[in-house]
Coordinates of C-alpha atoms in Angstrom, one line a residue:
X1 CA 368.5 101.9 77.2
X2 CA 371.6 101.1 79.2
X3 CA 371.5 101.4 82.9
X4 CA 372.9 104.6 84.4
X5 CA 376.1 105.0 86.4
X6 CA 375.9 107.6 89.1
X7 CA 378.9 109.7 89.9
X8 CA 379.2 112.7 92.2
X9 CA 381.1 115.2 90.2
X10 CA 383.7 117.9 91.2
X11 CA 381.0 120.3 92.2
X12 CA 379.2 117.7 94.2
X13 CA 376.3 117.8 91.7
X14 CA 374.5 114.5 91.0
X15 CA 375.4 113.5 87.4
X16 CA 374.0 110.5 85.5
X17 CA 376.2 108.7 83.0
X18 CA 375.5 105.6 80.9
X19 CA 377.6 102.5 81.2
X20 CA 377.6 99.3 79.2
X21 CA 377.5 96.9 82.1
X22 CA 374.2 95.5 83.1
X23 CA 375.4 95.1 86.7
X24 CA 377.3 98.3 87.0
X25 CA 376.0 100.0 90.1
X26 CA 378.4 102.6 91.5
X27 CA 377.8 105.5 93.8
X28 CA 381.0 107.5 94.4
X29 CA 381.9 110.9 95.8
X30 CA 384.7 113.2 94.9
X31 CA 386.8 113.3 98.1
X32 CA 386.9 116.5 100.0
X33 CA 390.2 117.9 101.3
X34 CA 389.2 117.7 105.0
X35 CA 386.2 116.9 107.2
X36 CA 385.4 120.5 107.8
X37 CA 385.0 121.0 104.1
X38 CA 381.4 120.0 104.6
X39 CA 379.3 122.2 102.2
X40 CA 377.1 124.9 103.5
X41 CA 373.4 124.0 103.8
X42 CA 370.9 126.0 101.6
X43 CA 369.2 129.0 103.0
X44 CA 366.1 128.4 105.1
X45 CA 362.9 128.2 103.1
X46 CA 364.6 127.0 99.9
X47 CA 364.1 123.5 98.5
X48 CA 367.0 121.4 97.3
X49 CA 365.2 118.3 96.1
X50 CA 362.0 117.4 94.2
X51 CA 361.0 114.6 96.6
X52 CA 357.4 115.0 97.7
X53 CA 356.1 114.3 101.1
X54 CA 352.8 112.3 101.1
X55 CA 350.7 111.9 104.2
X56 CA 348.6 108.7 104.3
X57 CA 345.1 109.4 105.3
X58 CA 343.2 106.6 106.9
X59 CA 339.8 106.8 108.6
X60 CA 336.4 105.2 108.9
X61 CA 334.5 108.2 107.4
X62 CA 335.0 110.7 104.6
X63 CA 334.4 113.6 107.1
X64 CA 337.2 112.4 109.4
X65 CA 339.6 111.9 106.4
X66 CA 338.8 115.5 105.1
X67 CA 339.7 116.9 108.5
X68 CA 343.0 115.0 108.3
X69 CA 343.7 116.3 104.8
X70 CA 343.4 119.8 106.1
X71 CA 345.8 118.9 109.0
X72 CA 348.3 117.5 106.4
X73 CA 348.1 120.7 104.4
X74 CA 348.6 122.9 107.5
X75 CA 351.5 120.6 108.5
X76 CA 353.4 121.2 105.2
X77 CA 352.6 118.0 103.2
X78 CA 352.8 118.1 99.4
X79 CA 350.0 115.6 98.8
X80 CA 347.9 113.0 100.6
X81 CA 347.2 109.4 100.0
X82 CA 343.5 108.6 100.5
X83 CA 343.3 105.0 101.7
X84 CA 339.8 104.1 100.4
X85 CA 340.2 100.6 101.9
X86 CA 340.1 102.1 105.4
X87 CA 336.6 103.6 105.0
X88 CA 333.8 101.8 107.0
X89 CA 331.3 102.5 104.2
X90 CA 332.2 103.7 100.7
X91 CA 329.9 105.1 98.0
X92 CA 332.4 105.5 95.0
X93 CA 330.8 108.3 93.1
X94 CA 329.6 110.3 96.1
X95 CA 332.7 109.9 98.2
X96 CA 335.3 110.3 95.4
X97 CA 333.5 113.4 94.1
X98 CA 333.5 114.8 97.6
X99 CA 337.2 114.3 98.0
X100 CA 338.1 115.7 94.6
X101 CA 335.7 118.7 94.8
X102 CA 337.0 119.8 98.2
X103 CA 340.7 118.9 97.8
X104 CA 343.2 121.3 99.3
X105 CA 346.2 119.2 98.3
X106 CA 346.9 116.8 95.3
X107 CA 345.2 113.5 96.0
X108 CA 346.5 110.0 95.6
X109 CA 343.8 107.3 95.7
X110 CA 344.8 103.9 97.0
X111 CA 342.3 101.1 97.4
X112 CA 344.6 98.4 98.7
X113 CA 343.3 94.7 98.7
X114 CA 344.1 92.3 101.5
X115 CA 346.2 90.2 99.2
X116 CA 348.6 93.2 98.9
X117 CA 348.6 94.2 102.5
X118 CA 345.5 96.4 102.6
X119 CA 342.1 96.1 104.2
X120 CA 339.8 95.7 101.2
X121 CA 338.3 92.2 101.0
X122 CA 335.5 92.6 98.5
X123 CA 334.8 92.2 94.8
X124 CA 337.8 92.9 92.7
X125 CA 335.9 94.4 89.8
X126 CA 334.2 96.9 92.1
X127 CA 337.6 97.9 93.4
X128 CA 339.1 98.5 90.0
X129 CA 335.9 100.3 88.9
X130 CA 336.3 102.7 91.8
X131 CA 339.9 103.5 90.7
X132 CA 338.8 104.1 87.1
X133 CA 336.1 106.4 88.4
X134 CA 338.7 108.3 90.4
X135 CA 340.6 108.9 87.1
X136 CA 337.4 110.1 85.3
X137 CA 336.7 112.5 88.1
X138 CA 340.2 114.1 88.0
X139 CA 342.3 112.4 90.6
X140 CA 345.9 113.6 90.7
X141 CA 347.2 110.0 91.2
X142 CA 346.0 106.5 91.6
X143 CA 347.9 103.5 92.9
X144 CA 347.3 100.1 91.2
X145 CA 349.0 96.9 92.1
X146 CA 351.4 95.2 89.6
X147 CA 349.4 92.0 89.8
X148 CA 346.4 93.6 88.2
X149 CA 348.1 96.5 86.3
X150 CA 347.9 94.9 82.8
X151 CA 344.3 94.1 83.3
X152 CA 343.6 97.7 84.5
X153 CA 345.5 99.3 81.6
X154 CA 343.6 97.1 79.1
X155 CA 340.3 98.4 80.6
X156 CA 341.2 102.1 80.0
X157 CA 342.9 101.7 76.6
X158 CA 341.8 104.4 74.2
X159 CA 340.6 106.7 77.0
X160 CA 342.4 109.9 77.9
X161 CA 343.0 110.9 81.5
X162 CA 345.2 114.0 81.2
X163 CA 345.3 114.8 84.9
X164 CA 345.9 111.5 86.5
X165 CA 349.3 109.8 87.0
X166 CA 349.2 106.1 87.5
X167 CA 351.5 104.6 90.2
X168 CA 352.0 100.9 89.7
X169 CA 353.2 99.3 92.9
X170 CA 354.7 96.1 94.3
X171 CA 354.9 95.3 98.0
X172 CA 357.0 92.7 99.6
X173 CA 356.3 92.1 103.3
X174 CA 358.9 89.4 103.8
X175 CA 362.2 90.7 102.6
X176 CA 364.1 92.9 100.1
X177 CA 365.0 91.0 97.0
X178 CA 368.5 90.9 95.4
X179 CA 369.6 93.8 93.2
X180 CA 369.0 91.7 90.1
X181 CA 365.5 90.8 91.2
X182 CA 364.7 94.4 92.0
X183 CA 366.0 95.5 88.6
X184 CA 363.7 92.9 87.0
X185 CA 360.8 94.1 89.0
X186 CA 361.3 97.7 87.9
X187 CA 361.4 96.5 84.3
X188 CA 358.1 94.6 84.8
X189 CA 356.4 97.6 86.3
X190 CA 357.8 99.9 83.5
X191 CA 356.4 97.5 80.9
X192 CA 352.9 98.1 82.2
X193 CA 353.1 101.7 81.1
X194 CA 353.3 103.1 84.6
X195 CA 353.8 106.8 85.0
X196 CA 355.5 106.1 88.3
X197 CA 357.2 103.0 89.7
X198 CA 356.7 102.1 93.3
X199 CA 358.4 99.3 95.1
X200 CA 358.1 98.7 98.9
X201 CA 360.1 95.9 100.5
X202 CA 360.9 94.8 104.0
X203 CA 364.3 95.3 105.7
X204 CA 365.6 92.3 107.5
X205 CA 368.9 94.2 107.9
X206 CA 369.7 97.9 107.4
X207 CA 372.1 96.9 104.5
X208 CA 369.0 95.8 102.5
X209 CA 368.2 99.5 102.0
X210 CA 371.4 100.0 100.0
X211 CA 370.0 97.9 97.2
X212 CA 366.9 100.1 97.0
X213 CA 369.2 103.2 96.8
X214 CA 371.1 101.6 93.9
X215 CA 367.8 101.0 92.0
X216 CA 366.6 104.6 92.9
X217 CA 369.6 106.4 91.5
X218 CA 369.6 104.4 88.3
X219 CA 365.8 104.6 87.6
X220 CA 364.9 106.0 84.2
X221 CA 361.4 106.9 85.3
X222 CA 359.9 108.5 88.4
X223 CA 360.6 106.0 91.2
X224 CA 359.2 105.5 94.7
X225 CA 361.5 103.1 96.6
X226 CA 360.7 102.4 100.3
X227 CA 362.0 99.8 102.7
X228 CA 359.6 99.0 105.5
X229 CA 360.3 98.4 109.2
X230 CA 362.6 100.1 111.7
X231 CA 365.7 98.9 109.8
X232 CA 364.4 100.6 106.7
X233 CA 363.8 104.0 108.2
X234 CA 366.8 105.6 106.3
X235 CA 365.1 104.8 103.0
X236 CA 362.3 107.1 103.9
X237 CA 364.6 110.0 104.6
X238 CA 367.5 109.5 102.1
X239 CA 365.0 109.1 99.3
X240 CA 365.3 112.9 99.1
X241 CA 369.0 112.6 98.6
X242 CA 369.0 109.8 96.1
X243 CA 366.1 111.1 93.9
X244 CA 362.9 109.3 95.1
X245 CA 359.7 110.7 93.7
X246 CA 358.0 110.8 97.1
X247 CA 358.2 109.5 100.7
X248 CA 355.5 109.0 103.3
X249 CA 355.1 110.9 106.6
X250 CA 352.2 110.3 109.0
X251 CA 350.2 112.9 111.0
X252 CA 350.7 111.1 114.2
X253 CA 353.4 108.8 115.6
X254 CA 352.4 105.2 115.4
X255 CA 349.4 105.8 113.1
X256 CA 350.9 104.3 110.0
X257 CA 349.8 102.8 106.7
X258 CA 353.0 100.7 106.5
X259 CA 355.7 99.7 109.1
X260 CA 358.4 102.2 109.8
X261 CA 356.8 105.4 108.6
X262 CA 358.1 108.6 110.3
X263 CA 355.9 111.5 111.0
X264 CA 355.4 114.5 108.7
X265 CA 356.8 116.7 111.5
X266 CA 360.0 114.6 111.8
X267 CA 360.6 114.6 108.1
X268 CA 360.3 118.4 107.9
X269 CA 361.8 119.5 111.2
X270 CA 364.0 116.7 112.6
X271 CA 365.5 115.6 109.3
X272 CA 365.1 118.9 107.4
X273 CA 364.0 116.8 104.4
X274 CA 363.5 119.6 101.9
X275 CA 367.1 120.7 102.4
X276 CA 368.6 117.4 101.6
X277 CA 370.5 117.2 98.3
X278 CA 372.7 114.8 96.4
X279 CA 375.8 116.3 98.1
X280 CA 374.3 116.1 101.6
X281 CA 376.6 114.2 103.9
X282 CA 375.2 111.4 106.1
X283 CA 375.9 110.9 109.8
X284 CA 374.1 108.7 112.3
X285 CA 373.9 106.9 115.6
X286 CA 374.6 103.1 115.3
X287 CA 373.1 100.9 117.9
X288 CA 370.6 98.2 118.9
X289 CA 368.3 99.5 120.3
X290 CA 368.7 103.1 119.0
X291 CA 365.3 104.8 119.0
X292 CA 365.9 106.2 122.5
X293 CA 368.9 108.3 121.4
X294 CA 368.7 112.1 121.4
X295 CA 371.7 112.4 119.1
X296 CA 369.6 113.0 116.0
X297 CA 367.7 115.8 117.7
X298 CA 370.9 117.4 118.8
X299 CA 373.1 117.0 115.7
X300 CA 370.4 117.8 113.1
X301 CA 369.5 121.0 114.9
X302 CA 373.2 122.0 115.2
X303 CA 373.7 121.3 111.5
X304 CA 370.7 123.4 110.6
X305 CA 371.7 126.3 112.9
X306 CA 375.3 126.4 111.8
X307 CA 374.5 125.7 108.1
X308 CA 376.3 122.4 107.6
X309 CA 374.9 120.3 104.8
X310 CA 374.4 117.1 106.7
X311 CA 371.7 114.8 108.1
X312 CA 372.0 112.6 111.2
X313 CA 370.0 109.4 111.3
X314 CA 368.9 106.6 113.6
X315 CA 370.8 103.5 112.4
X316 CA 369.4 100.2 113.8
X317 CA 372.4 98.0 113.0
X318 CA 372.7 94.2 113.7
X319 CA 376.1 93.5 112.1
X320 CA 378.4 96.5 112.3
X321 CA 381.1 95.2 110.0
X322 CA 378.5 94.4 107.3
X323 CA 377.0 97.9 107.7
X324 CA 380.3 99.7 107.3
X325 CA 381.3 97.6 104.3
X326 CA 378.0 98.3 102.6
X327 CA 377.8 102.0 103.2
X328 CA 381.4 102.6 102.2
X329 CA 381.0 105.8 100.2
X330 CA 382.6 108.9 101.6
X331 CA 379.2 110.4 101.5
X332 CA 378.6 108.5 104.8
X333 CA 380.9 110.7 106.8
X334 CA 380.7 109.7 110.5
X335 CA 378.9 107.7 113.0
X336 CA 378.3 107.7 116.8
X337 CA 378.4 104.2 118.2
X338 CA 376.3 103.0 121.2
X339 CA 375.4 99.7 122.8
X340 CA 376.2 96.9 121.8
X341 CA 378.7 97.8 119.2
X342 CA 381.4 99.9 120.9
X343 CA 383.9 97.0 121.3
X344 CA 383.2 95.6 117.9
X345 CA 383.8 99.0 116.4
X346 CA 387.4 98.9 117.6
X347 CA 388.0 95.9 115.3
X348 CA 386.1 97.5 112.3
X349 CA 388.2 100.7 112.1
X350 CA 391.3 101.0 109.9
X351 CA 393.0 103.2 112.5
X352 CA 392.2 103.8 116.2
X353 CA 393.0 106.8 118.3
X354 CA 395.5 105.7 121.1
X355 CA 393.0 106.6 123.9
X356 CA 390.3 104.5 122.3
X357 CA 392.8 101.7 121.9
X358 CA 393.7 101.8 125.5
X359 CA 390.1 101.8 126.6
X360 CA 389.2 99.0 124.2
X361 CA 386.1 100.6 122.8
X362 CA 385.1 103.1 120.1
X363 CA 382.1 105.4 120.3
X364 CA 382.8 107.6 117.3
X365 CA 383.8 106.6 113.7
X366 CA 384.9 109.1 111.1
X367 CA 385.5 108.3 107.4
X368 CA 388.6 110.1 106.2
X369 CA 387.6 111.7 103.0
X370 CA 391.0 111.5 101.3
X371 CA 391.2 107.7 101.3
X372 CA 387.9 106.5 102.8
X373 CA 389.5 104.8 105.8
X374 CA 387.6 104.5 109.1
X375 CA 389.2 106.2 112.1
X376 CA 387.9 105.3 115.6
X377 CA 387.7 107.5 118.7
X378 CA 386.4 107.4 122.2
X379 CA 384.8 110.5 123.6
X380 CA 382.7 108.7 126.3
X381 CA 385.4 108.9 128.9
X382 CA 385.9 112.6 128.7
X383 CA 382.2 113.3 128.7
X384 CA 381.4 111.1 131.7
X385 CA 384.5 111.8 133.8
X386 CA 384.2 115.6 133.4
X387 CA 380.5 115.4 134.4
X388 CA 381.4 113.4 137.5
X389 CA 384.3 115.7 138.4
X390 CA 382.0 118.7 138.1
X391 CA 379.5 117.0 140.3
X392 CA 382.1 116.4 143.0
X393 CA 383.5 119.9 142.7
X394 CA 380.0 121.3 143.1
X395 CA 379.6 119.2 146.2
X396 CA 382.7 120.8 147.7
X397 CA 381.8 124.4 146.8
X398 CA 383.5 124.5 143.4
X399 CA 387.1 123.7 144.5
X400 CA 389.4 124.8 141.7
X401 CA 392.4 122.6 142.6
X402 CA 394.2 121.0 139.7
X403 CA 394.0 117.6 141.4
X404 CA 391.0 115.6 140.3
X405 CA 388.4 115.2 143.0
X406 CA 388.3 111.5 141.9
X407 CA 391.9 111.0 143.2
X408 CA 391.9 108.4 145.9
X409 CA 388.1 107.8 145.7
X410 CA 386.7 104.3 145.5
X411 CA 384.9 104.3 142.1
X412 CA 382.5 101.5 141.4
X413 CA 381.6 100.9 137.7
X414 CA 378.5 98.9 136.8
X415 CA 379.1 97.2 133.4
X416 CA 382.1 95.9 131.6
X417 CA 381.0 96.9 128.0
X418 CA 382.2 99.8 125.9
X419 CA 381.0 102.6 128.2
X420 CA 382.1 100.7 131.3
X421 CA 385.6 100.4 129.9
X422 CA 385.7 104.1 129.1
X423 CA 384.6 105.1 132.7
X424 CA 387.0 102.6 134.3
X425 CA 389.9 103.9 132.1
X426 CA 389.0 107.6 132.8
X427 CA 388.6 107.1 136.6
X428 CA 391.8 105.2 136.9
X429 CA 393.6 107.9 134.9
X430 CA 392.3 110.4 137.4
X431 CA 393.8 108.5 140.4
X432 CA 390.6 106.7 141.5
X433 CA 390.6 103.1 142.9
X434 CA 388.3 101.3 140.5
X435 CA 386.0 98.3 141.1
X436 CA 384.1 96.7 138.2
X437 CA 380.7 95.1 138.9
X438 CA 379.1 93.1 136.2
X439 CA 376.4 90.4 135.8
X440 CA 379.0 88.2 134.3
X441 CA 381.8 88.1 136.8
X442 CA 384.4 86.9 134.3
X443 CA 383.9 90.0 132.2
X444 CA 384.3 92.2 135.3
X445 CA 387.5 90.3 136.2
X446 CA 389.0 90.8 132.7
X447 CA 388.3 94.5 132.7
X448 CA 389.6 94.9 136.3
X449 CA 392.8 93.1 135.4
X450 CA 393.3 95.3 132.3
X451 CA 393.0 98.6 134.3
X452 CA 394.5 97.4 137.6
X453 CA 391.3 97.3 139.6
X454 CA 389.1 94.9 141.5
X455 CA 386.0 93.0 140.4
X456 CA 382.8 91.6 141.8
X457 CA 379.6 90.2 140.5
X458 CA 376.7 92.6 140.2
X459 CA 374.6 90.4 142.5
X460 CA 377.1 91.1 145.3
X461 CA 377.0 94.9 144.9
X462 CA 374.0 95.4 147.3
X463 CA 376.2 94.1 150.2
X464 CA 379.4 95.9 149.1
X465 CA 380.3 98.8 151.4
X466 CA 384.0 98.8 152.4
X467 CA 383.8 102.5 153.1
X468 CA 381.6 105.5 152.9
X469 CA 381.8 108.3 150.3
X470 CA 382.2 105.9 147.3
X471 CA 381.3 106.9 143.7
X472 CA 378.9 104.8 141.7
X473 CA 378.6 104.8 137.9
X474 CA 376.1 102.8 136.0
X475 CA 377.1 102.2 132.4
X476 CA 374.5 99.6 131.5
X477 CA 371.1 100.1 129.9
X478 CA 369.3 99.0 133.1
X479 CA 366.5 101.5 133.8
X480 CA 366.3 102.8 130.2
X481 CA 363.0 103.4 128.6
X482 CA 360.7 101.5 128.4
X483 CA 362.0 99.5 131.5
X484 CA 362.1 102.5 133.7
X485 CA 361.2 100.6 136.9
X486 CA 364.5 98.6 136.8
X487 CA 367.6 99.6 138.8
X488 CA 371.0 97.9 139.1
X489 CA 371.3 98.6 142.9
X490 CA 368.9 98.4 145.8
X491 CA 368.1 101.6 147.5
X492 CA 369.4 100.5 150.9
X493 CA 372.9 100.2 149.4
X494 CA 373.0 103.7 148.0
X495 CA 373.6 105.4 151.4
X496 CA 377.3 104.5 151.1
X497 CA 377.8 106.6 148.0
X498 CA 378.5 110.3 147.9
X499 CA 377.8 110.6 144.2
X500 CA 375.9 108.4 141.8
X501 CA 376.1 108.7 138.0
X502 CA 373.8 107.0 135.5
X503 CA 374.8 106.9 131.8
X504 CA 371.1 106.3 130.9
X505 CA 369.5 109.6 129.9
X506 CA 366.1 108.4 128.8
X507 CA 364.5 109.1 131.2
X508 CA 366.7 111.9 132.5
X509 CA 366.1 111.0 136.1
X510 CA 366.2 107.2 136.3
X511 CA 365.0 105.1 139.3
X512 CA 368.6 104.7 140.3
X513 CA 369.2 108.5 140.4
X514 CA 365.9 109.2 142.1
X515 CA 366.7 106.7 144.9
X516 CA 370.3 107.9 145.2
X517 CA 369.1 111.5 145.7
X518 CA 366.6 110.3 148.3
X519 CA 369.5 108.5 150.0
X520 CA 371.6 111.7 150.2
X521 CA 373.9 111.3 147.2
X522 CA 374.8 113.9 144.7
X523 CA 373.5 112.7 141.3
X524 CA 374.9 113.3 137.8
X525 CA 372.6 112.5 134.9
X526 CA 373.5 110.7 131.7
X527 CA 372.6 113.9 129.8
X528 CA 375.8 115.5 131.1
X529 CA 377.8 112.6 129.7
X530 CA 375.8 112.8 126.5
X531 CA 376.6 116.4 126.0
X532 CA 380.3 116.0 126.8
X533 CA 380.8 113.1 124.4
X534 CA 378.8 114.9 121.8
X535 CA 381.2 117.8 121.8
X536 CA 384.0 115.5 121.0
X537 CA 382.1 113.7 118.3
X538 CA 381.1 117.0 116.6
X539 CA 384.7 118.1 116.5
X540 CA 385.8 114.7 115.1
X541 CA 383.0 114.8 112.5
X542 CA 383.6 118.4 111.3
X543 CA 387.1 119.5 112.3
X544 CA 385.4 122.5 113.9
X545 CA 385.2 123.6 117.6
X546 CA 381.9 122.4 119.2
X547 CA 379.4 125.2 119.7
X548 CA 378.8 124.2 123.3
X549 CA 376.3 127.0 124.2
X550 CA 374.2 126.0 121.1
X551 CA 374.3 122.4 122.2
X552 CA 373.0 123.2 125.6
X553 CA 370.4 125.5 124.3
X554 CA 369.0 122.8 122.0
X555 CA 368.9 120.2 124.8
X556 CA 367.2 122.5 127.3
X557 CA 363.9 121.4 125.9
X558 CA 364.7 117.7 126.1

């Protein structure tokens, strides 16, 4: 059989066509007329994909595992994986029979040996005997490693197991092989007679996942394709878009059977996994680190509430240019950009909004559907400056003058990166006198020269107080979780500032803000900047006005 070529047709339905080329892997989307032509999400409660959610169950006793099976069912799982290798003691007939007789969900039995990343370190024949027994007792699925699959199939030849589907699996804990090697691996697994092919690899870069997606959409048999690690997270979510047989979600955060597994709750409620379809558009927050961001919470909830057929992901990206080249389909619609990629993003876009060009940084990238070109924007400066102005106006009893309350103020910006540039640009445009403080003085000097301000080294900021009533804006990651005890400025220096803003919003009240408030300054949290820049990003992504009240309602709980 020739490999399949995947094309998204006029109605945005996933279509499979055969092509003669052995290396023809193409995923394409029929362009939409405009960004706000995003299709409507399916009605709540419906299911738009067949991808199953499997909860791995690990425990030292059968009793504990049975409790967790019930939790998985209550939480909305489709099936559970019973990790027999995690049991402290294991009586095959007694324990397998107990699981099967009392099952409330379909059961996948895995008895993973140490040589394949599991915990079992005993007799191999006894391990395989237990898996054969599981089939005889009526298991829904068993998982057998490729290395022993032929031997296992030889041992059951001539026997009939109508109920049990056999998953033949391969795990690579070092890397993700080339597309050719992955294709050959699929062929080897298929040759064993597997009912379901499972390949799990390791992401050294987020672009490794694209190769797994290519294999997934071309597979001629049920296929489980997962890429382990934080850089592989998108494989576990977009499996539902690209046709994966199942994905894994844990009962608790951090209690995983493989690196990078999200929780069952996040799959169902954060990523709305059962609503994902071949025509679902992909958005995300690009950064390093990125796990602290609240953008996925906000945008996914907005998409769900308004009915837009999109999903918003955490994208841990090392090389921005490589990422954008790899995920070049118009299905990947738009990206928020955070530290450290905002300045690099400027160079990666085909076109840049004049404001972003003046700032020298991009925090929002949109792929134009008509030609696939990347358009860069900067919404940071509006979000932050508006929040600071509102803070100052509140301090002066809501003055409604059209002149910015920043006019004439001495505005100290900590940081000379993308966010620092945005704040410096915005403050200067409002008539403030801007000073840039940075750990690397040369970077501060360059930015100060570009916007017509002054510069100083961050180490000198504690002793900098030419006047009272200054404004301080931290645009660095100092004080962000998990390093919440850090602060860029000593408390004794904060008495000279009338308002202090911190772009960090995890935690909401940083050490800097706490000490500034104790020193008598008005404080403005990074959450205000986050909301302001998110409005602009939403409008760039969709072409629709931002539902600001909905945004604020969603973030009230965070």
